[in-house]
Amino acid sequence: MKVLVLGSGGREHALCWKIAKSSKVSKIYCAPGNGGTAELAENMDINVDDIDKLLEFALENNIDLTVVGPEQPLVLGIVDRFQEEGLKIFGVNKECARLEGSKEFSKVFMEKYNIPTAKYKTFTDLEDAIEGIKEFSYPLVIKADGLCAGKGVVICHSEDEAKDTLKDILGNKIFGDEGNKVVIEEFLDGVETSLLCVVTKDKIVPMESAKDYKKIYDGDKGPNTGGVGCISPSPIFNEELSEKIEKNILNNIRYGLAKENLDFRGILFIGLMVVKGEPKVLEFNTRFGDPETEVLIPRLDSDIVELFEKTIDGTFMKSDLKWNNDRAMTVVLVSEGYPNEYEKGFKIINIDKVDNNTIVFHNGTKIVDKDLVTNGGRVLSVTSLGKTLDETIKNAYENVEKINFSNMYYRKDIGKI
Ligand code: AMP
Ligand code: GLY
């Protein structure tokens, strides 16, 4: 089989790594890919939002399966376009991608189907929104409705901050049309965790849990990032929590998808906040997470290509997901300055010196004159496996310390808090 993977992050490198292990696969392409995917796949210089070009490429090269990494092409309807041409593609259709592409759409869905979530209100008019904040206490959360590359959520600690944020989004249009609407919601104080599920037809099957570390500094301080560390299983997961999630969240999602005629086939990534033991949904994503994928994929024993095919044709069953007993942890090495301004183009050294218990997935790298150089805010996801939490943490940091590039920064407390 010839497989095309779309995207250029650690998630896509991990997907290519796992796809390459399938006996069904003879050739992998990755568009646009990075320095890491280049070792497993042929990188194609096509952007993930250039659907016409991707379609042309897939048709001309007889691609048997396309796997979509990021949300943007899903929201643009790539799955519908590929399917119209008879091409097999793993990802959700445009209608289902609205669960990620519109905060309002997902909140309406949650409310309608009794899925526990933060109280909210939606506004399109600036004056109405400023009036609306009076109904909330502080901190409160303001979210631009559309996709804002992870920057559309602002936690406001005062009325002034909330007003300024609303003016920026609804008035100054800092997110363009993606901010034509805002959702204002109650702040949930708890422990965050991610749960990715394989969804097809009437099935919604959770994968192993993962905890993403979103803040840039140790002790969960500083601004939010795309995720700078991850651990699987999530330390807060236990049977009681899983049962609550199954009963109050997954069952209601399954019912809601059927009622709304949403033919969801792909990954539903549920961002959860566990408040005093009660799981509440922060958001839905309709794709694999990054860095969640970098810790989940090495723990997955199943053939991922079979899993994709069965999800697409609706024959997937819970028993198709097989996990090993390892723990996995990833430390993301970032460029100093991320998530704000940072420099790139620095040579990365000693990446080949890591132990056998460690896989280095590339987030933002490229090859320039045979050298591997930094090419993004998040640069490398150093993923280590271990039998116990302590061993996994030790393996991860021992290997992180072997790698180097100028302006390298990473959190020192992944897995420890
Ligand atoms: P979202 O894109 O909706 O997941 O929001 C990004 C991040 O903002 C989440 O991962 C949380 O850390 C934080 N967040 C979002 N909504 C809330 C909320 N209602 N209460 C507390 N934190 C939130
Ligand atoms: N790690 C969060 C995300 O992929 O959106």
Short mmCIF file of C-alpha atoms and ligand atoms in Angstrom, two decimals:
data_model
loop_
_atom_site.label_atom_id
_atom_site.label_comp_id
_atom_site.label_asym_id
_atom_site.label_seq_id
_atom_site.Cartn_x
_atom_site.Cartn_y
_atom_site.Cartn_z
CA MET A 1 0.00 0.00 0.00
CA LYS A 2 1.02 3.58 -0.59
CA VAL A 3 0.15 5.85 2.32
CA LEU A 4 0.11 9.65 2.41
CA VAL A 5 0.37 11.37 5.81
CA LEU A 6 -0.60 15.04 6.09
CA GLY A 7 1.13 17.37 8.53
CA SER A 8 4.57 18.36 9.76
CA GLY A 9 4.75 17.82 13.52
CA GLY A 10 5.75 15.24 16.09
CA ARG A 11 2.31 13.72 15.74
CA GLU A 12 2.89 13.06 12.04
CA HIS A 13 6.39 11.71 12.66
CA ALA A 14 4.94 9.28 15.21
CA LEU A 15 2.20 8.27 12.76
CA CYS A 16 4.76 7.68 9.98
CA TRP A 17 6.90 5.66 12.43
CA LYS A 18 3.97 3.37 13.26
CA ILE A 19 2.67 3.15 9.69
CA ALA A 20 6.17 2.10 8.58
CA LYS A 21 5.87 -0.91 10.91
CA SER A 22 2.80 -2.23 9.09
CA SER A 23 3.52 -5.14 6.76
CA LYS A 24 0.81 -3.78 4.46
CA VAL A 25 2.80 -0.66 3.60
CA SER A 26 5.36 -0.35 0.82
CA LYS A 27 5.73 3.42 0.55
CA ILE A 28 4.94 6.46 2.70
CA TYR A 29 4.68 10.07 1.58
CA CYS A 30 4.38 12.94 4.02
CA ALA A 31 3.15 16.41 3.07
CA PRO A 32 4.86 18.63 3.96
CA GLY A 33 6.67 16.58 6.66
CA ASN A 34 9.83 17.48 8.58
CA GLY A 35 13.40 16.32 9.13
CA GLY A 36 12.17 13.26 11.03
CA THR A 37 9.52 12.09 8.59
CA ALA A 38 12.15 12.40 5.83
CA GLU A 39 13.82 9.28 7.28
CA LEU A 40 10.68 7.17 6.88
CA ALA A 41 8.75 8.81 4.11
CA GLU A 42 9.23 10.90 1.01
CA ASN A 43 8.40 14.46 2.00
CA MET A 44 6.23 16.33 -0.51
CA ASP A 45 6.26 20.11 -0.51
CA ILE A 46 2.49 20.59 -0.40
CA ASN A 47 0.71 22.48 2.36
CA VAL A 48 -2.01 20.74 4.34
CA ASP A 49 -4.62 23.33 3.34
CA ASP A 50 -3.94 23.02 -0.40
CA ILE A 51 -6.63 20.43 -0.94
CA ASP A 52 -6.65 20.68 -4.74
CA LYS A 53 -2.96 19.91 -4.94
CA LEU A 54 -3.18 17.09 -2.38
CA LEU A 55 -6.05 15.53 -4.28
CA GLU A 56 -4.17 15.77 -7.55
CA PHE A 57 -1.11 14.18 -5.92
CA ALA A 58 -3.12 11.32 -4.38
CA LEU A 59 -4.88 10.54 -7.67
CA GLU A 60 -1.74 10.74 -9.80
CA ASN A 61 0.28 8.56 -7.42
CA ASN A 62 -2.43 5.99 -6.70
CA ILE A 63 -2.37 6.60 -2.96
CA ASP A 64 -4.22 3.78 -1.18
CA LEU A 65 -4.73 5.55 2.12
CA THR A 66 -4.38 9.17 3.28
CA VAL A 67 -4.06 9.93 6.99
CA VAL A 68 -4.86 13.47 8.13
CA GLY A 69 -2.86 14.84 11.09
CA PRO A 70 -4.00 18.43 11.77
CA GLU A 71 -7.47 19.93 12.10
CA GLN A 72 -7.30 22.57 9.40
CA PRO A 73 -7.76 20.29 6.35
CA LEU A 74 -10.54 18.40 8.17
CA VAL A 75 -12.43 21.63 8.81
CA LEU A 76 -11.89 22.59 5.15
CA GLY A 77 -13.54 19.33 4.10
CA ILE A 78 -10.61 17.32 2.77
CA VAL A 79 -12.25 14.02 3.73
CA ASP A 80 -15.41 14.78 1.77
CA ARG A 81 -13.37 15.84 -1.29
CA PHE A 82 -11.18 12.72 -1.25
CA GLN A 83 -14.17 10.44 -0.75
CA GLU A 84 -16.00 12.03 -3.68
CA GLU A 85 -13.05 10.92 -5.83
CA GLY A 86 -13.22 7.39 -4.39
CA LEU A 87 -10.05 7.79 -2.31
CA LYS A 88 -9.65 6.17 1.10
CA ILE A 89 -8.87 8.73 3.80
CA PHE A 90 -8.63 8.56 7.59
CA GLY A 91 -10.16 11.58 9.28
CA VAL A 92 -13.57 13.02 9.99
CA ASN A 93 -15.82 14.68 7.44
CA LYS A 94 -16.47 18.42 7.34
CA GLU A 95 -19.69 18.25 9.34
CA CYS A 96 -18.07 16.28 12.19
CA ALA A 97 -14.98 18.51 12.16
CA ARG A 98 -17.25 21.34 13.33
CA LEU A 99 -17.03 19.79 16.79
CA GLU A 100 -13.49 21.18 16.79
CA GLY A 101 -13.85 24.00 14.25
CA SER A 102 -16.60 25.83 16.12
CA LYS A 103 -16.58 26.21 19.90
CA GLU A 104 -20.24 27.21 19.74
CA PHE A 105 -21.22 24.13 17.75
CA SER A 106 -19.49 21.87 20.26
CA LYS A 107 -20.99 23.66 23.29
CA VAL A 108 -24.50 23.42 21.80
CA PHE A 109 -23.91 19.71 21.20
CA MET A 110 -22.71 19.21 24.78
CA GLU A 111 -25.64 21.11 26.25
CA LYS A 112 -28.20 19.32 24.11
CA TYR A 113 -26.92 15.88 25.06
CA ASN A 114 -26.20 16.53 28.75
CA ILE A 115 -22.46 16.22 28.45
CA PRO A 116 -20.95 17.87 31.54
CA THR A 117 -19.10 21.07 30.59
CA ALA A 118 -18.53 24.63 31.79
CA LYS A 119 -21.52 27.02 31.75
CA TYR A 120 -21.30 29.33 28.75
CA LYS A 121 -22.85 32.02 26.59
CA THR A 122 -22.17 32.93 22.97
CA PHE A 123 -21.94 36.48 21.58
CA THR A 124 -21.38 38.10 18.21
CA ASP A 125 -21.86 41.72 19.27
CA LEU A 126 -19.17 43.49 21.32
CA GLU A 127 -21.55 45.56 23.46
CA ASP A 128 -23.70 42.51 24.23
CA ALA A 129 -20.61 40.52 25.15
CA ILE A 130 -19.35 43.25 27.50
CA GLU A 131 -22.79 43.26 29.13
CA GLY A 132 -22.71 39.43 29.22
CA ILE A 133 -19.54 39.17 31.29
CA LYS A 134 -21.51 40.50 34.27
CA GLU A 135 -23.10 37.06 34.59
CA PHE A 136 -19.71 35.42 35.24
CA SER A 137 -17.29 35.56 38.13
CA TYR A 138 -13.47 35.68 37.82
CA PRO A 139 -11.47 34.12 36.41
CA LEU A 140 -13.60 33.59 33.32
CA VAL A 141 -12.67 32.11 29.96
CA ILE A 142 -13.13 33.77 26.58
CA LYS A 143 -12.85 31.63 23.46
CA ALA A 144 -12.89 32.71 19.84
CA ASP A 145 -15.37 30.45 18.07
CA GLY A 146 -13.13 29.25 15.23
CA LEU A 147 -9.68 27.74 14.75
CA CYS A 148 -6.93 30.05 16.00
CA ALA A 149 -3.90 27.76 15.98
CA GLY A 150 -4.24 27.14 19.72
CA LYS A 151 -4.26 30.85 20.60
CA GLY A 152 -7.99 31.50 20.74
CA VAL A 153 -8.56 30.81 24.45
CA VAL A 154 -7.92 33.53 27.01
CA ILE A 155 -8.32 33.15 30.76
CA CYS A 156 -9.24 36.57 32.18
CA HIS A 157 -8.68 37.49 35.82
CA SER A 158 -10.39 40.90 35.86
CA GLU A 159 -13.17 42.84 34.18
CA ASP A 160 -10.61 45.07 32.42
CA GLU A 161 -8.81 42.05 31.00
CA ALA A 162 -12.11 40.50 29.85
CA LYS A 163 -13.21 43.74 28.16
CA ASP A 164 -9.84 44.14 26.42
CA THR A 165 -9.97 40.54 25.22
CA LEU A 166 -13.49 40.97 23.85
CA LYS A 167 -12.45 44.20 22.10
CA ASP A 168 -9.45 42.43 20.56
CA ILE A 169 -11.49 39.50 19.27
CA LEU A 170 -14.85 41.02 18.33
CA GLY A 171 -13.67 44.61 17.68
CA ASN A 172 -10.11 44.50 16.37
CA LYS A 173 -10.62 41.05 14.83
CA ILE A 174 -7.21 39.76 15.92
CA PHE A 175 -8.31 36.30 14.78
CA GLY A 176 -10.11 37.58 11.66
CA ASP A 177 -13.39 35.80 10.87
CA GLU A 178 -12.51 32.97 13.26
CA GLY A 179 -13.37 35.46 15.99
CA ASN A 180 -16.73 36.64 14.62
CA LYS A 181 -18.28 34.91 17.63
CA VAL A 182 -17.02 34.33 21.12
CA VAL A 183 -17.94 31.83 23.78
CA ILE A 184 -17.63 33.15 27.34
CA GLU A 185 -17.50 30.41 29.90
CA GLU A 186 -17.08 29.58 33.53
CA PHE A 187 -13.52 28.77 34.63
CA LEU A 188 -13.13 25.15 35.73
CA ASP A 189 -10.58 24.60 38.45
CA GLY A 190 -9.27 21.05 38.38
CA VAL A 191 -6.82 18.63 36.83
CA GLU A 192 -6.65 18.47 33.06
CA THR A 193 -6.29 15.24 31.11
CA SER A 194 -6.75 14.05 27.55
CA LEU A 195 -8.72 11.09 26.28
CA LEU A 196 -8.51 10.10 22.65
CA CYS A 197 -11.20 7.78 21.32
CA VAL A 198 -11.57 5.80 18.13
CA VAL A 199 -15.05 6.50 16.81
CA THR A 200 -16.91 4.76 14.02
CA LYS A 201 -20.59 4.06 13.43
CA ASP A 202 -22.09 3.35 16.87
CA LYS A 203 -18.74 2.78 18.60
CA ILE A 204 -16.67 5.13 20.71
CA VAL A 205 -13.69 3.35 22.19
CA PRO A 206 -11.23 5.17 24.44
CA MET A 207 -7.53 4.74 23.90
CA GLU A 208 -5.13 4.71 26.82
CA SER A 209 -5.16 8.01 28.73
CA ALA A 210 -2.55 10.75 28.42
CA LYS A 211 -1.75 13.92 30.32
CA ASP A 212 -0.50 16.86 28.31
CA TYR A 213 1.62 19.56 30.02
CA LYS A 214 0.44 22.78 28.45
CA LYS A 215 2.26 25.54 30.31
CA ILE A 216 5.73 26.52 29.23
CA TYR A 217 7.37 26.68 32.69
CA ASP A 218 7.87 24.21 35.53
CA GLY A 219 5.12 24.09 38.10
CA ASP A 220 2.53 24.71 35.36
CA LYS A 221 3.47 28.38 35.16
CA GLY A 222 3.56 30.79 32.25
CA PRO A 223 1.57 30.93 29.02
CA ASN A 224 -0.23 28.03 27.38
CA THR A 225 1.54 26.20 24.56
CA GLY A 226 0.56 23.47 22.12
CA GLY A 227 1.90 21.02 24.74
CA VAL A 228 5.48 20.69 26.00
CA GLY A 229 5.35 17.29 27.65
CA CYS A 230 3.10 14.31 27.93
CA ILE A 231 2.73 11.15 29.95
CA SER A 232 0.70 8.00 29.39
CA PRO A 233 -1.14 6.63 31.27
CA SER A 234 -2.39 9.84 32.85
CA PRO A 235 -1.64 9.64 36.59
CA ILE A 236 -5.13 10.75 37.57
CA PHE A 237 -6.87 7.97 35.66
CA ASN A 238 -8.49 5.16 37.61
CA GLU A 239 -11.42 2.81 37.22
CA GLU A 240 -13.88 5.09 38.95
CA LEU A 241 -13.03 8.03 36.70
CA SER A 242 -13.17 5.81 33.59
CA GLU A 243 -16.63 4.60 34.58
CA LYS A 244 -17.87 8.16 35.07
CA ILE A 245 -16.47 9.16 31.69
CA GLU A 246 -18.10 6.17 30.01
CA LYS A 247 -21.47 6.77 31.67
CA ASN A 248 -21.77 10.57 31.62
CA ILE A 249 -19.71 11.52 28.62
CA LEU A 250 -19.05 8.75 26.07
CA ASN A 251 -22.59 7.35 26.17
CA ASN A 252 -24.05 10.81 25.66
CA ILE A 253 -21.66 11.58 22.81
CA ARG A 254 -22.59 8.29 21.11
CA TYR A 255 -26.28 9.11 21.47
CA GLY A 256 -25.80 12.70 20.30
CA LEU A 257 -23.81 11.75 17.20
CA ALA A 258 -26.54 9.30 16.17
CA LYS A 259 -29.35 11.78 16.84
CA GLU A 260 -27.61 14.51 14.85
CA ASN A 261 -26.80 12.10 12.01
CA LEU A 262 -23.12 12.83 12.40
CA ASP A 263 -21.26 9.98 10.68
CA PHE A 264 -18.12 10.37 12.76
CA ARG A 265 -15.29 8.07 11.67
CA GLY A 266 -11.93 9.01 13.09
CA ILE A 267 -10.40 10.23 16.31
CA LEU A 268 -12.36 12.19 18.89
CA PHE A 269 -9.94 13.81 21.31
CA ILE A 270 -11.74 14.89 24.46
CA GLY A 271 -10.03 17.55 26.56
CA LEU A 272 -11.21 16.93 30.13
CA MET A 273 -11.03 18.87 33.37
CA VAL A 274 -11.55 16.69 36.41
CA VAL A 275 -13.15 18.91 39.04
CA LYS A 276 -13.38 17.29 42.50
CA GLY A 277 -13.45 13.86 40.90
CA GLU A 278 -16.08 14.81 38.29
CA PRO A 279 -14.99 14.82 34.63
CA LYS A 280 -16.13 17.77 32.52
CA VAL A 281 -15.44 18.40 28.85
CA LEU A 282 -13.28 21.43 28.06
CA GLU A 283 -13.21 20.88 24.34
CA PHE A 284 -13.41 18.41 21.50
CA ASN A 285 -10.73 17.93 18.91
CA THR A 286 -11.44 15.73 15.93
CA ARG A 287 -7.92 14.43 15.36
CA PHE A 288 -4.91 12.99 17.14
CA GLY A 289 -3.25 15.29 19.71
CA ASP A 290 0.29 16.55 19.69
CA PRO A 291 2.19 15.54 21.91
CA GLU A 292 -0.41 12.91 22.99
CA THR A 293 0.30 10.86 19.86
CA GLU A 294 4.00 10.70 20.68
CA VAL A 295 3.24 8.82 23.92
CA LEU A 296 0.26 6.76 22.75
CA ILE A 297 1.70 5.39 19.52
CA PRO A 298 4.72 3.64 21.11
CA ARG A 299 2.31 1.92 23.53
CA LEU A 300 0.04 0.67 20.76
CA ASP A 301 0.64 -2.92 19.67
CA SER A 302 -2.03 -3.08 16.95
CA ASP A 303 -1.30 -2.55 13.26
CA ILE A 304 -2.30 1.08 12.83
CA VAL A 305 -3.07 0.76 9.14
CA GLU A 306 -5.60 -2.00 9.88
CA LEU A 307 -7.06 0.21 12.58
CA PHE A 308 -7.46 3.07 10.12
CA GLU A 309 -9.05 0.84 7.50
CA LYS A 310 -11.50 -0.69 9.97
CA THR A 311 -12.47 2.74 11.28
CA ILE A 312 -13.15 3.91 7.74
CA ASP A 313 -15.26 0.88 6.80
CA GLY A 314 -17.02 0.72 10.18
CA THR A 315 -15.84 -2.79 11.18
CA PHE A 316 -13.55 -1.55 14.01
CA MET A 317 -14.07 -3.26 17.36
CA LYS A 318 -12.75 -2.60 20.83
CA SER A 319 -10.56 -5.72 20.62
CA ASP A 320 -8.71 -4.16 17.66
CA LEU A 321 -6.98 -1.78 20.07
CA LYS A 322 -4.11 -3.60 21.78
CA TRP A 323 -1.75 -1.87 24.19
CA ASN A 324 1.54 -2.89 25.79
CA ASN A 325 2.21 -2.43 29.49
CA ASP A 326 4.93 0.18 29.09
CA ARG A 327 4.56 3.68 30.38
CA ALA A 328 5.58 6.43 28.01
CA MET A 329 6.65 9.98 28.55
CA THR A 330 7.70 12.71 26.19
CA VAL A 331 9.67 15.84 26.94
CA VAL A 332 9.35 18.44 24.22
CA LEU A 333 12.56 20.32 23.50
CA VAL A 334 11.59 23.81 22.41
CA SER A 335 13.32 26.92 21.08
CA GLU A 336 13.87 29.46 23.89
CA GLY A 337 11.13 32.09 23.60
CA TYR A 338 8.36 29.72 22.45
CA PRO A 339 5.30 30.15 22.55
CA ASN A 340 6.23 33.74 21.63
CA GLU A 341 9.15 34.89 19.46
CA TYR A 342 12.03 32.49 18.92
CA GLU A 343 14.90 31.95 16.51
CA LYS A 344 15.37 28.90 14.32
CA GLY A 345 18.02 27.37 12.09
CA PHE A 346 20.29 26.00 14.86
CA LYS A 347 22.13 22.75 14.30
CA ILE A 348 20.86 19.82 16.40
CA ILE A 349 23.52 17.44 17.70
CA ASN A 350 23.70 13.98 19.31
CA ILE A 351 20.17 13.02 18.38
CA ASP A 352 21.52 9.59 17.39
CA LYS A 353 23.07 9.04 20.83
CA VAL A 354 19.81 8.14 22.60
CA ASP A 355 19.25 4.72 24.20
CA ASN A 356 17.05 1.93 22.87
CA ASN A 357 14.29 2.84 25.32
CA THR A 358 13.89 6.23 23.63
CA ILE A 359 12.47 7.46 20.33
CA VAL A 360 13.01 11.03 19.19
CA PHE A 361 10.06 12.35 17.21
CA HIS A 362 10.65 15.58 15.32
CA ASN A 363 8.24 18.49 15.72
CA GLY A 364 9.99 21.33 13.98
CA THR A 365 13.17 20.33 12.17
CA LYS A 366 14.48 20.35 8.66
CA ILE A 367 17.58 19.18 6.85
CA VAL A 368 19.83 21.90 5.46
CA ASP A 369 23.01 20.81 3.65
CA LYS A 370 22.85 17.41 5.38
CA ASP A 371 22.57 19.04 8.82
CA LEU A 372 19.48 18.69 10.96
CA VAL A 373 18.42 22.17 12.13
CA THR A 374 15.66 23.63 14.29
CA ASN A 375 12.67 24.83 12.34
CA GLY A 376 9.94 25.62 14.86
CA GLY A 377 8.99 26.49 18.42
CA ARG A 378 8.54 22.88 19.37
CA VAL A 379 11.59 21.09 17.99
CA LEU A 380 11.83 17.49 19.24
CA SER A 381 9.62 15.19 21.31
CA VAL A 382 11.94 12.88 23.23
CA THR A 383 9.79 9.87 24.11
CA SER A 384 11.02 7.25 26.54
CA LEU A 385 9.45 4.03 27.69
CA GLY A 386 9.71 2.38 31.10
CA LYS A 387 8.02 -0.13 33.34
CA THR A 388 7.42 2.24 36.25
CA LEU A 389 6.84 5.98 36.44
CA ASP A 390 10.23 6.60 38.09
CA GLU A 391 12.07 4.54 35.50
CA THR A 392 10.26 6.30 32.65
CA ILE A 393 11.10 9.75 34.02
CA LYS A 394 14.73 8.74 34.53
CA ASN A 395 15.01 7.32 31.00
CA ALA A 396 13.44 10.41 29.48
CA TYR A 397 15.65 12.99 31.21
CA GLU A 398 18.86 10.94 30.78
CA ASN A 399 18.24 10.96 27.05
CA VAL A 400 17.08 14.56 26.84
CA GLU A 401 20.42 15.59 28.34
CA LYS A 402 22.32 13.93 25.49
CA ILE A 403 20.75 16.12 22.81
CA ASN A 404 21.71 19.72 22.21
CA PHE A 405 21.03 22.80 20.10
CA SER A 406 21.46 26.52 20.74
CA ASN A 407 18.60 28.10 22.68
CA MET A 408 17.22 24.70 23.73
CA TYR A 409 14.70 24.81 26.58
CA TYR A 410 12.56 22.12 28.21
CA ARG A 411 10.54 21.58 31.36
CA LYS A 412 12.25 19.62 34.12
CA ASP A 413 9.11 18.40 35.88
CA ILE A 414 7.28 16.32 33.26
CA GLY A 415 5.83 13.22 34.92
CA LYS A 416 6.66 14.62 38.35
CA ILE A 417 3.59 16.82 38.89
P1 AMP B 1 -9.41 24.61 24.65
O1 AMP B 1 -8.79 24.92 23.31
O2 AMP B 1 -10.85 24.93 24.74
O3 AMP B 1 -9.04 23.27 25.23
O4 AMP B 1 -8.63 25.55 25.67
C1 AMP B 1 -7.23 25.57 25.76
C2 AMP B 1 -6.83 25.45 27.20
O5 AMP B 1 -7.42 26.49 27.98
C3 AMP B 1 -7.30 24.16 27.86
O6 AMP B 1 -6.44 23.11 27.60
C4 AMP B 1 -7.34 24.57 29.31
O7 AMP B 1 -6.04 24.52 29.88
C5 AMP B 1 -7.77 26.01 29.26
N1 AMP B 1 -9.25 26.10 29.39
C6 AMP B 1 -10.17 26.10 28.41
N2 AMP B 1 -11.41 26.20 28.90
C7 AMP B 1 -11.29 26.29 30.23
C8 AMP B 1 -12.23 26.41 31.32
N3 AMP B 1 -13.54 26.50 31.10
N4 AMP B 1 -11.74 26.44 32.56
C9 AMP B 1 -10.40 26.37 32.79
N5 AMP B 1 -9.48 26.27 31.83
C10 AMP B 1 -9.91 26.22 30.56
N1 GLY B 2 -2.06 18.66 22.84
C1 GLY B 2 -3.20 19.38 22.50
C2 GLY B 2 -3.62 19.32 21.11
O1 GLY B 2 -3.13 18.54 20.31
O2 GLY B 2 -4.51 20.08 20.74
#
